[in-house]
Amino acid sequence: MEPQQAQILDGKLVAEHTLQKIMHEVEGLKSKNICPKLSIILVGENPASISYIRQKRKSCEKVGIIDDQINFSETISEKELLNKIKELNKDNSVHGILVQLPLPKHINERKIIEAINPVKDVDGFHPVNIGKMFLGKDYEELSPCTPSGIIKILEYYKIDVVGKEITIVGRSNIVGKPVSTMLTNRSATVTTCHSKTKDLKFHTSRADILIVAIGRANFITADMVKEGAIVIDVGMNRVEDPNSKTNYRLTGDVDFENIVKKAKAITPAPGGCGPMTVACLIENTIKATKILNSII
Ligand code: NAP
């Protein structure tokens, strides 16, 4: 008998489904003479940032959002960047502002994020949007995209989180902490782990749903996962691969090949959380457009 394989939670499929729904919403907005527009700021020429922006712009184009990429050299001053954000905040034709991270070391990322009008903060990183998320599910408005994408995958595959033991490995401001809050808002029992957690395996192996966002290739091994668990792999790591044209391949934070034989369901990486992050950015842009036009 063939060993059982986990169900693959296909982020590309869920992202496509999300974008199809948004496409109809964009048509509705355009019929009211509202053209959603996203401004994307790139500082420098980080290849990963360029590749992420390409994916974001492709999705904008697909659903009919106007996307405007603003490039600055690596040497731009913090003040110049802040001035550009002020200008975009005032521009009524712009509904979403995204500053692609990371920024060069001489620029304070927090200061830049906090300069964005919270209503145009489609990445959901502004303290106002993070604060709203803490108040509860009904207050979530422009939530961070990767956590929102994880919630959407769980919802699409009808994975109930109420009362479930969920362990999250990673406590970053963009993934671990917000997804922990959003799942608590949805009545899961959440444990958040990090580099100082004493017995990581104890926490991962009792999880009904395990979410991993640490940035270490194949770090979570099959012995750390409960039989029949749901595994969401957020990690996106470049590992050397001489057989690949680029000399590297992308891989997640979990040992997919072995965990797929033990878990009930698992996201692939790539092809899991990545496409969902982009889809949720597009969704946030539409939400921002509606809020700015007093439609919601
Ligand atoms: P980050 O800011 O570097 O945070 C990493 C977290 O992992 C930290 O909280 C750190 O703990 C924890 N950690 C590191 N080593 C650990 C260990 N040995 N045991 C337990 N915890 C450990 O990373 P991030 O921005 O959240 O990203 C995490 C991964 O997700 C990366 O691979 C990134 O590329 C990927 N990612 C993917 C998407 C997507 O759309 N697919 C989006 C965002 C991020 P401390 O806090 O104690 O240092």
mmCIF file of C-alpha atoms and ligand atoms in Angstrom:
data_model
loop_
_atom_site.group_PDB
_atom_site.id
_atom_site.type_symbol
_atom_site.label_atom_id
_atom_site.label_comp_id
_atom_site.label_asym_id
_atom_site.label_seq_id
_atom_site.Cartn_x
_atom_site.Cartn_y
_atom_site.Cartn_z
ATOM 1 C CA MET A 1 0.000 0.000 0.000
ATOM 2 C CA GLU A 2 1.273 3.515 -0.907
ATOM 3 C CA PRO A 3 2.116 5.638 2.157
ATOM 4 C CA GLN A 4 -0.494 8.333 2.799
ATOM 5 C CA GLN A 5 0.347 11.791 1.543
ATOM 6 C CA ALA A 6 -0.887 15.021 3.036
ATOM 7 C CA GLN A 7 -3.348 17.174 1.156
ATOM 8 C CA ILE A 8 -1.505 20.009 -0.584
ATOM 9 C CA LEU A 9 -2.842 23.419 0.405
ATOM 10 C CA ASP A 10 -2.372 25.139 -2.919
ATOM 11 C CA GLY A 11 -1.637 28.836 -2.365
ATOM 12 C CA LYS A 12 -1.602 29.535 -6.099
ATOM 13 C CA LEU A 13 -5.134 28.186 -6.429
ATOM 14 C CA VAL A 14 -6.461 30.179 -3.455
ATOM 15 C CA ALA A 15 -4.667 33.308 -4.696
ATOM 16 C CA GLU A 16 -6.247 32.871 -8.143
ATOM 17 C CA HIS A 17 -9.662 32.488 -6.516
ATOM 18 C CA THR A 18 -9.078 35.659 -4.448
ATOM 19 C CA LEU A 19 -7.903 37.650 -7.478
ATOM 20 C CA GLN A 20 -10.937 36.555 -9.540
ATOM 21 C CA LYS A 21 -13.251 37.968 -6.849
ATOM 22 C CA ILE A 22 -11.222 41.201 -6.734
ATOM 23 C CA MET A 23 -11.409 41.549 -10.515
ATOM 24 C CA HIS A 24 -15.215 41.855 -10.239
ATOM 25 C CA GLU A 25 -14.873 44.405 -7.439
ATOM 26 C CA VAL A 26 -12.499 46.484 -9.575
ATOM 27 C CA GLU A 27 -15.042 46.438 -12.415
ATOM 28 C CA GLY A 28 -17.676 47.689 -9.957
ATOM 29 C CA LEU A 29 -15.397 50.497 -8.755
ATOM 30 C CA LYS A 30 -14.523 51.509 -12.310
ATOM 31 C CA SER A 31 -18.212 51.726 -13.160
ATOM 32 C CA LYS A 32 -18.331 54.421 -10.420
ATOM 33 C CA ASN A 33 -15.323 56.158 -12.033
ATOM 34 C CA ILE A 34 -12.985 55.005 -9.266
ATOM 35 C CA CYS A 35 -9.692 53.585 -10.561
ATOM 36 C CA PRO A 36 -7.741 51.859 -7.769
ATOM 37 C CA LYS A 37 -4.084 52.811 -7.844
ATOM 38 C CA LEU A 38 -1.104 51.362 -5.986
ATOM 39 C CA SER A 39 2.203 53.230 -5.757
ATOM 40 C CA ILE A 40 5.216 51.020 -5.128
ATOM 41 C CA ILE A 41 8.494 52.557 -3.981
ATOM 42 C CA LEU A 42 11.737 50.706 -4.627
ATOM 43 C CA VAL A 43 14.986 51.985 -3.141
ATOM 44 C CA GLY A 44 18.106 50.451 -4.642
ATOM 45 C CA GLU A 45 18.330 47.336 -6.777
ATOM 46 C CA ASN A 46 17.966 44.386 -4.416
ATOM 47 C CA PRO A 47 17.221 41.441 -6.802
ATOM 48 C CA ALA A 48 14.745 39.814 -4.385
ATOM 49 C CA SER A 49 12.864 43.145 -4.009
ATOM 50 C CA ILE A 50 12.760 43.560 -7.795
ATOM 51 C CA SER A 51 11.361 40.056 -8.160
ATOM 52 C CA TYR A 52 8.694 40.619 -5.433
ATOM 53 C CA ILE A 53 7.649 43.891 -7.059
ATOM 54 C CA ARG A 54 7.375 42.189 -10.447
ATOM 55 C CA GLN A 55 4.923 39.663 -8.960
ATOM 56 C CA LYS A 56 2.907 42.403 -7.252
ATOM 57 C CA ARG A 57 2.664 44.487 -10.422
ATOM 58 C CA LYS A 58 1.647 41.435 -12.460
ATOM 59 C CA SER A 59 -1.268 40.838 -10.094
ATOM 60 C CA CYS A 60 -2.263 44.526 -10.209
ATOM 61 C CA GLU A 61 -2.350 44.330 -13.982
ATOM 62 C CA LYS A 62 -4.376 41.138 -13.874
ATOM 63 C CA VAL A 63 -7.181 42.639 -11.772
ATOM 64 C CA GLY A 64 -7.103 46.106 -13.339
ATOM 65 C CA ILE A 65 -5.385 48.123 -10.600
ATOM 66 C CA ILE A 66 -3.143 50.945 -11.825
ATOM 67 C CA ASP A 67 0.360 50.267 -10.564
ATOM 68 C CA ASP A 68 2.971 52.932 -10.421
ATOM 69 C CA GLN A 69 6.568 52.014 -9.591
ATOM 70 C CA ILE A 70 8.780 54.761 -8.215
ATOM 71 C CA ASN A 71 12.502 53.965 -8.225
ATOM 72 C CA PHE A 72 15.081 55.683 -6.042
ATOM 73 C CA SER A 73 18.796 55.125 -5.897
ATOM 74 C CA GLU A 74 20.353 53.411 -2.889
ATOM 75 C CA THR A 75 21.728 56.802 -1.790
ATOM 76 C CA ILE A 76 18.392 58.631 -1.435
ATOM 77 C CA SER A 77 18.167 60.430 1.906
ATOM 78 C CA GLU A 78 15.521 59.587 4.501
ATOM 79 C CA LYS A 79 14.141 63.112 4.118
ATOM 80 C CA GLU A 80 13.685 62.778 0.350
ATOM 81 C CA LEU A 81 11.888 59.488 0.831
ATOM 82 C CA LEU A 82 9.660 61.000 3.536
ATOM 83 C CA ASN A 83 8.829 63.883 1.192
ATOM 84 C CA LYS A 84 7.773 61.440 -1.524
ATOM 85 C CA ILE A 85 5.501 59.647 0.947
ATOM 86 C CA LYS A 86 3.946 62.966 2.012
ATOM 87 C CA GLU A 87 3.264 63.723 -1.640
ATOM 88 C CA LEU A 88 1.641 60.316 -2.218
ATOM 89 C CA ASN A 89 -0.411 60.691 0.990
ATOM 90 C CA LYS A 90 -1.897 63.902 -0.435
ATOM 91 C CA ASP A 91 -2.440 62.542 -3.960
ATOM 92 C CA ASN A 92 -6.131 61.624 -4.200
ATOM 93 C CA SER A 93 -5.522 59.394 -7.210
ATOM 94 C CA VAL A 94 -3.318 57.088 -5.062
ATOM 95 C CA HIS A 95 -5.102 54.551 -2.829
ATOM 96 C CA GLY A 96 -2.236 52.349 -1.713
ATOM 97 C CA ILE A 97 1.402 53.091 -0.859
ATOM 98 C CA LEU A 98 3.907 50.301 -0.542
ATOM 99 C CA VAL A 99 7.547 50.812 0.327
ATOM 100 C CA GLN A 100 9.395 47.637 -0.585
ATOM 101 C CA LEU A 101 11.502 46.428 2.351
ATOM 102 C CA PRO A 102 14.311 46.116 3.250
ATOM 103 C CA LEU A 103 15.549 49.688 2.974
ATOM 104 C CA PRO A 104 19.223 50.729 3.005
ATOM 105 C CA LYS A 105 20.705 50.920 6.502
ATOM 106 C CA HIS A 106 20.831 54.744 6.637
ATOM 107 C CA ILE A 107 17.023 54.911 6.392
ATOM 108 C CA ASN A 108 14.892 54.216 9.463
ATOM 109 C CA GLU A 109 12.250 51.737 8.268
ATOM 110 C CA ARG A 110 9.908 52.431 11.194
ATOM 111 C CA LYS A 111 9.953 56.165 10.461
ATOM 112 C CA ILE A 112 9.097 55.473 6.819
ATOM 113 C CA ILE A 113 6.255 53.080 7.629
ATOM 114 C CA GLU A 114 4.828 55.526 10.183
ATOM 115 C CA ALA A 115 4.874 58.333 7.607
ATOM 116 C CA ILE A 116 2.398 56.485 5.376
ATOM 117 C CA ASN A 117 -1.238 57.489 5.820
ATOM 118 C CA PRO A 118 -2.650 54.433 7.705
ATOM 119 C CA VAL A 119 -5.575 54.317 5.281
ATOM 120 C CA LYS A 120 -3.135 53.895 2.371
ATOM 121 C CA ASP A 121 -0.899 51.444 4.256
ATOM 122 C CA VAL A 122 -1.680 48.373 2.126
ATOM 123 C CA ASP A 123 1.157 46.335 3.674
ATOM 124 C CA GLY A 124 -0.652 46.714 7.010
ATOM 125 C CA PHE A 125 2.543 47.565 8.898
ATOM 126 C CA HIS A 126 1.503 50.968 10.322
ATOM 127 C CA PRO A 127 1.027 50.967 14.142
ATOM 128 C CA VAL A 128 -2.579 52.148 13.656
ATOM 129 C CA ASN A 129 -3.407 49.085 11.570
ATOM 130 C CA ILE A 130 -1.471 46.758 13.870
ATOM 131 C CA GLY A 131 -3.290 48.334 16.846
ATOM 132 C CA LYS A 132 -6.720 47.825 15.268
ATOM 133 C CA MET A 133 -5.880 44.165 14.710
ATOM 134 C CA PHE A 134 -5.174 43.800 18.438
ATOM 135 C CA LEU A 135 -8.676 45.021 19.311
ATOM 136 C CA GLY A 136 -10.310 41.993 17.661
ATOM 137 C CA LYS A 137 -11.437 40.469 14.365
ATOM 138 C CA ASP A 138 -14.107 43.116 13.758
ATOM 139 C CA TYR A 139 -11.483 45.855 13.979
ATOM 140 C CA GLU A 140 -9.064 44.247 11.498
ATOM 141 C CA GLU A 141 -8.925 46.510 8.482
ATOM 142 C CA LEU A 142 -5.635 46.665 6.577
ATOM 143 C CA SER A 143 -3.955 43.663 8.174
ATOM 144 C CA PRO A 144 -0.472 42.455 7.231
ATOM 145 C CA CYS A 145 -0.629 40.456 4.007
ATOM 146 C CA THR A 146 1.198 37.213 4.852
ATOM 147 C CA PRO A 147 -0.895 36.547 8.006
ATOM 148 C CA SER A 148 -4.090 37.421 6.095
ATOM 149 C CA GLY A 149 -2.987 34.990 3.369
ATOM 150 C CA ILE A 150 -2.512 32.207 5.920
ATOM 151 C CA ILE A 151 -6.019 32.810 7.319
ATOM 152 C CA LYS A 152 -7.443 32.734 3.785
ATOM 153 C CA ILE A 153 -5.758 29.399 2.989
ATOM 154 C CA LEU A 154 -7.214 27.900 6.188
ATOM 155 C CA GLU A 155 -10.662 29.289 5.360
ATOM 156 C CA TYR A 156 -10.577 28.131 1.729
ATOM 157 C CA TYR A 157 -9.796 24.552 2.789
ATOM 158 C CA LYS A 158 -12.409 24.763 5.579
ATOM 159 C CA ILE A 159 -9.837 24.161 8.317
ATOM 160 C CA ASP A 160 -11.554 25.207 11.521
ATOM 161 C CA VAL A 161 -9.272 26.991 13.983
ATOM 162 C CA VAL A 162 -11.707 27.418 16.900
ATOM 163 C CA GLY A 163 -10.211 25.816 19.999
ATOM 164 C CA LYS A 164 -7.322 24.337 18.002
ATOM 165 C CA GLU A 165 -3.804 24.199 19.406
ATOM 166 C CA ILE A 166 -1.799 26.356 17.015
ATOM 167 C CA THR A 167 1.947 26.712 17.371
ATOM 168 C CA ILE A 168 3.665 29.514 15.502
ATOM 169 C CA VAL A 169 7.429 29.419 15.151
ATOM 170 C CA GLY A 170 8.711 32.962 14.592
ATOM 171 C CA ARG A 171 7.633 36.257 16.174
ATOM 172 C CA SER A 172 8.468 38.836 13.507
ATOM 173 C CA ASN A 173 6.304 41.942 13.186
ATOM 174 C CA ILE A 174 5.302 40.976 9.653
ATOM 175 C CA VAL A 175 4.416 37.289 10.133
ATOM 176 C CA GLY A 176 4.684 35.578 13.535
ATOM 177 C CA LYS A 177 3.203 38.208 15.862
ATOM 178 C CA PRO A 178 0.320 39.357 13.650
ATOM 179 C CA VAL A 179 -0.728 35.828 12.650
ATOM 180 C CA SER A 180 -0.669 34.895 16.322
ATOM 181 C CA THR A 181 -3.022 37.809 17.094
ATOM 182 C CA MET A 182 -5.318 37.129 14.144
ATOM 183 C CA LEU A 183 -5.672 33.466 15.137
ATOM 184 C CA THR A 184 -6.330 34.397 18.761
ATOM 185 C CA ASN A 185 -9.023 36.743 17.399
ATOM 186 C CA ARG A 186 -10.492 33.633 15.729
ATOM 187 C CA SER A 187 -10.549 31.649 18.996
ATOM 188 C CA ALA A 188 -7.540 29.388 18.455
ATOM 189 C CA THR A 189 -5.263 28.566 21.383
ATOM 190 C CA VAL A 190 -1.985 29.993 20.203
ATOM 191 C CA THR A 191 1.596 29.379 21.309
ATOM 192 C CA THR A 192 4.267 31.623 19.790
ATOM 193 C CA CYS A 193 7.839 30.302 19.722
ATOM 194 C CA HIS A 194 11.123 32.038 18.905
ATOM 195 C CA SER A 195 14.863 31.608 19.168
ATOM 196 C CA LYS A 196 14.744 31.679 22.983
ATOM 197 C CA THR A 197 12.018 29.037 23.293
ATOM 198 C CA LYS A 198 13.359 26.316 25.589
ATOM 199 C CA ASP A 199 11.895 23.134 24.120
ATOM 200 C CA LEU A 200 10.735 23.918 20.605
ATOM 201 C CA LYS A 201 9.921 20.297 19.739
ATOM 202 C CA PHE A 202 7.558 20.062 22.732
ATOM 203 C CA HIS A 203 5.501 22.943 21.326
ATOM 204 C CA THR A 204 5.641 21.982 17.626
ATOM 205 C CA SER A 205 4.770 18.335 18.203
ATOM 206 C CA ARG A 206 1.568 19.075 20.115
ATOM 207 C CA ALA A 207 0.212 21.498 17.509
ATOM 208 C CA ASP A 208 -2.942 20.711 15.529
ATOM 209 C CA ILE A 209 -1.825 23.495 13.205
ATOM 210 C CA LEU A 210 1.860 24.385 12.913
ATOM 211 C CA ILE A 211 2.881 27.656 11.267
ATOM 212 C CA VAL A 212 6.570 28.191 10.614
ATOM 213 C CA ALA A 213 8.165 31.538 9.706
ATOM 214 C CA ILE A 214 11.809 31.589 10.735
ATOM 215 C CA GLY A 215 13.874 31.807 7.556
ATOM 216 C CA ARG A 216 15.900 28.592 7.952
ATOM 217 C CA ALA A 217 15.703 26.024 5.188
ATOM 218 C CA ASN A 218 14.160 22.678 6.219
ATOM 219 C CA PHE A 219 14.564 23.530 9.919
ATOM 220 C CA ILE A 220 11.392 21.761 11.088
ATOM 221 C CA THR A 221 11.809 18.018 10.691
ATOM 222 C CA ALA A 222 9.153 15.270 10.651
ATOM 223 C CA ASP A 223 9.894 14.191 14.243
ATOM 224 C CA MET A 224 8.844 17.697 15.386
ATOM 225 C CA VAL A 225 5.374 17.387 13.828
ATOM 226 C CA LYS A 226 2.294 15.618 15.186
ATOM 227 C CA GLU A 227 0.779 12.864 13.025
ATOM 228 C CA GLY A 228 -2.159 14.390 11.129
ATOM 229 C CA ALA A 229 -1.201 18.028 11.772
ATOM 230 C CA ILE A 230 -1.825 20.894 9.375
ATOM 231 C CA VAL A 231 1.492 22.533 8.433
ATOM 232 C CA ILE A 232 1.794 26.038 7.021
ATOM 233 C CA ASP A 233 5.294 26.807 5.783
ATOM 234 C CA VAL A 234 5.896 30.531 5.375
ATOM 235 C CA GLY A 235 9.660 30.262 4.879
ATOM 236 C CA MET A 236 11.288 31.257 1.628
ATOM 237 C CA ASN A 237 14.980 30.432 1.544
ATOM 238 C CA ARG A 238 17.515 30.299 -1.265
ATOM 239 C CA VAL A 239 19.613 27.137 -1.136
ATOM 240 C CA GLU A 240 22.487 26.348 -3.480
ATOM 241 C CA ASP A 241 21.566 24.011 -6.313
ATOM 242 C CA PRO A 242 24.168 23.403 -8.999
ATOM 243 C CA ASN A 243 21.501 21.701 -11.143
ATOM 244 C CA SER A 244 19.481 24.894 -11.365
ATOM 245 C CA LYS A 245 20.149 27.547 -14.025
ATOM 246 C CA THR A 246 20.296 30.183 -11.297
ATOM 247 C CA ASN A 247 22.520 27.986 -9.077
ATOM 248 C CA TYR A 248 19.911 28.133 -6.337
ATOM 249 C CA ARG A 249 16.426 26.957 -5.612
ATOM 250 C CA LEU A 250 13.785 28.222 -3.218
ATOM 251 C CA THR A 251 12.716 26.143 -0.270
ATOM 252 C CA GLY A 252 10.647 26.565 2.871
ATOM 253 C CA ASP A 253 11.400 26.267 6.583
ATOM 254 C CA VAL A 254 10.025 22.712 6.879
ATOM 255 C CA ASP A 255 11.299 19.389 5.587
ATOM 256 C CA PHE A 256 8.446 19.008 3.097
ATOM 257 C CA GLU A 257 9.507 15.620 1.656
ATOM 258 C CA ASN A 258 9.216 13.850 4.987
ATOM 259 C CA ILE A 259 6.474 15.898 6.645
ATOM 260 C CA VAL A 260 4.162 15.378 3.660
ATOM 261 C CA LYS A 261 4.040 11.676 4.667
ATOM 262 C CA LYS A 262 2.960 12.501 8.222
ATOM 263 C CA ALA A 263 0.818 15.647 8.101
ATOM 264 C CA LYS A 264 -2.848 15.821 7.158
ATOM 265 C CA ALA A 265 -2.289 18.881 4.993
ATOM 266 C CA ILE A 266 0.673 21.070 4.100
ATOM 267 C CA THR A 267 1.480 24.154 2.059
ATOM 268 C CA PRO A 268 4.255 23.816 -0.518
ATOM 269 C CA ALA A 269 7.022 26.421 -0.538
ATOM 270 C CA PRO A 270 7.144 27.993 -3.010
ATOM 271 C CA GLY A 271 3.508 27.925 -4.096
ATOM 272 C CA GLY A 272 1.892 28.276 -0.647
ATOM 273 C CA CYS A 273 2.084 31.491 1.340
ATOM 274 C CA GLY A 274 3.935 33.569 -1.299
ATOM 275 C CA PRO A 275 1.097 33.902 -3.841
ATOM 276 C CA MET A 276 -1.339 34.528 -0.983
ATOM 277 C CA THR A 277 0.751 37.425 0.323
ATOM 278 C CA VAL A 278 0.487 39.103 -3.079
ATOM 279 C CA ALA A 279 -3.253 38.386 -3.356
ATOM 280 C CA CYS A 280 -3.857 39.943 0.084
ATOM 281 C CA LEU A 281 -1.864 43.026 -0.897
ATOM 282 C CA ILE A 282 -4.175 43.433 -3.876
ATOM 283 C CA GLU A 283 -7.185 42.890 -1.612
ATOM 284 C CA ASN A 284 -5.885 45.536 0.818
ATOM 285 C CA THR A 285 -5.500 47.979 -2.076
ATOM 286 C CA ILE A 286 -9.175 47.522 -2.915
ATOM 287 C CA LYS A 287 -10.152 47.884 0.764
ATOM 288 C CA ALA A 288 -8.111 51.105 0.956
ATOM 289 C CA THR A 289 -9.784 52.381 -2.221
ATOM 290 C CA LYS A 290 -13.210 51.713 -0.723
ATOM 291 C CA ILE A 291 -12.351 53.309 2.639
ATOM 292 C CA LEU A 292 -10.948 56.414 0.918
ATOM 293 C CA ASN A 293 -14.097 56.690 -1.190
ATOM 294 C CA SER A 294 -16.370 56.077 1.826
ATOM 295 C CA ILE A 295 -17.760 52.890 0.286
ATOM 296 C CA ILE A 296 -17.012 50.921 3.492
HETATM 297 P P1 NAP B 1 12.525 37.357 10.738
HETATM 298 O O1 NAP B 1 12.050 38.739 10.906
HETATM 299 O O2 NAP B 1 13.951 37.086 10.485
HETATM 300 O O3 NAP B 1 12.072 36.538 12.031
HETATM 301 C C1 NAP B 1 12.472 35.220 12.220
HETATM 302 C C2 NAP B 1 11.840 34.682 13.479
HETATM 303 O O4 NAP B 1 12.239 33.325 13.606
HETATM 304 C C3 NAP B 1 12.296 35.417 14.746
HETATM 305 O O5 NAP B 1 11.211 35.637 15.588
HETATM 306 C C4 NAP B 1 13.299 34.454 15.389
HETATM 307 O O6 NAP B 1 13.310 34.481 16.784
HETATM 308 C C5 NAP B 1 12.734 33.109 14.930
HETATM 309 N N1 NAP B 1 13.785 32.091 14.888
HETATM 310 C C6 NAP B 1 14.956 32.154 14.238
HETATM 311 N N2 NAP B 1 15.667 31.032 14.464
HETATM 312 C C7 NAP B 1 14.900 30.264 15.288
HETATM 313 C C8 NAP B 1 15.092 29.003 15.908
HETATM 314 N N3 NAP B 1 16.203 28.307 15.725
HETATM 315 N N4 NAP B 1 14.104 28.514 16.669
HETATM 316 C C9 NAP B 1 12.973 29.212 16.876
HETATM 317 N N5 NAP B 1 12.740 30.437 16.324
HETATM 318 C C10 NAP B 1 13.701 30.930 15.545
HETATM 319 O O7 NAP B 1 11.746 36.587 9.577
HETATM 320 P P2 NAP B 1 10.339 36.865 8.839
HETATM 321 O O8 NAP B 1 10.397 38.141 8.143
HETATM 322 O O9 NAP B 1 9.209 36.563 9.748
HETATM 323 O O10 NAP B 1 10.410 35.707 7.748
HETATM 324 C C11 NAP B 1 10.504 34.348 8.086
HETATM 325 C C12 NAP B 1 10.566 33.518 6.810
HETATM 326 O O11 NAP B 1 9.382 33.708 6.093
HETATM 327 C C13 NAP B 1 11.695 33.923 5.842
HETATM 328 O O12 NAP B 1 12.133 32.761 5.155
HETATM 329 C C14 NAP B 1 11.025 34.848 4.873
HETATM 330 O O13 NAP B 1 11.650 34.869 3.612
HETATM 331 C C15 NAP B 1 9.674 34.196 4.791
HETATM 332 N N6 NAP B 1 8.591 35.096 4.391
HETATM 333 C C16 NAP B 1 7.810 34.675 3.401
HETATM 334 C C17 NAP B 1 6.743 35.454 3.003
HETATM 335 C C18 NAP B 1 5.853 34.957 1.928
HETATM 336 O O14 NAP B 1 5.090 35.727 1.407
HETATM 337 N N7 NAP B 1 5.914 33.688 1.596
HETATM 338 C C19 NAP B 1 6.502 36.686 3.624
HETATM 339 C C20 NAP B 1 7.319 37.091 4.668
HETATM 340 C C21 NAP B 1 8.364 36.278 5.058
HETATM 341 P P3 NAP B 1 13.806 35.793 17.631
HETATM 342 O O15 NAP B 1 12.658 36.761 17.551
HETATM 343 O O16 NAP B 1 14.021 35.268 18.997
HETATM 344 O O17 NAP B 1 15.037 36.279 16.943
#
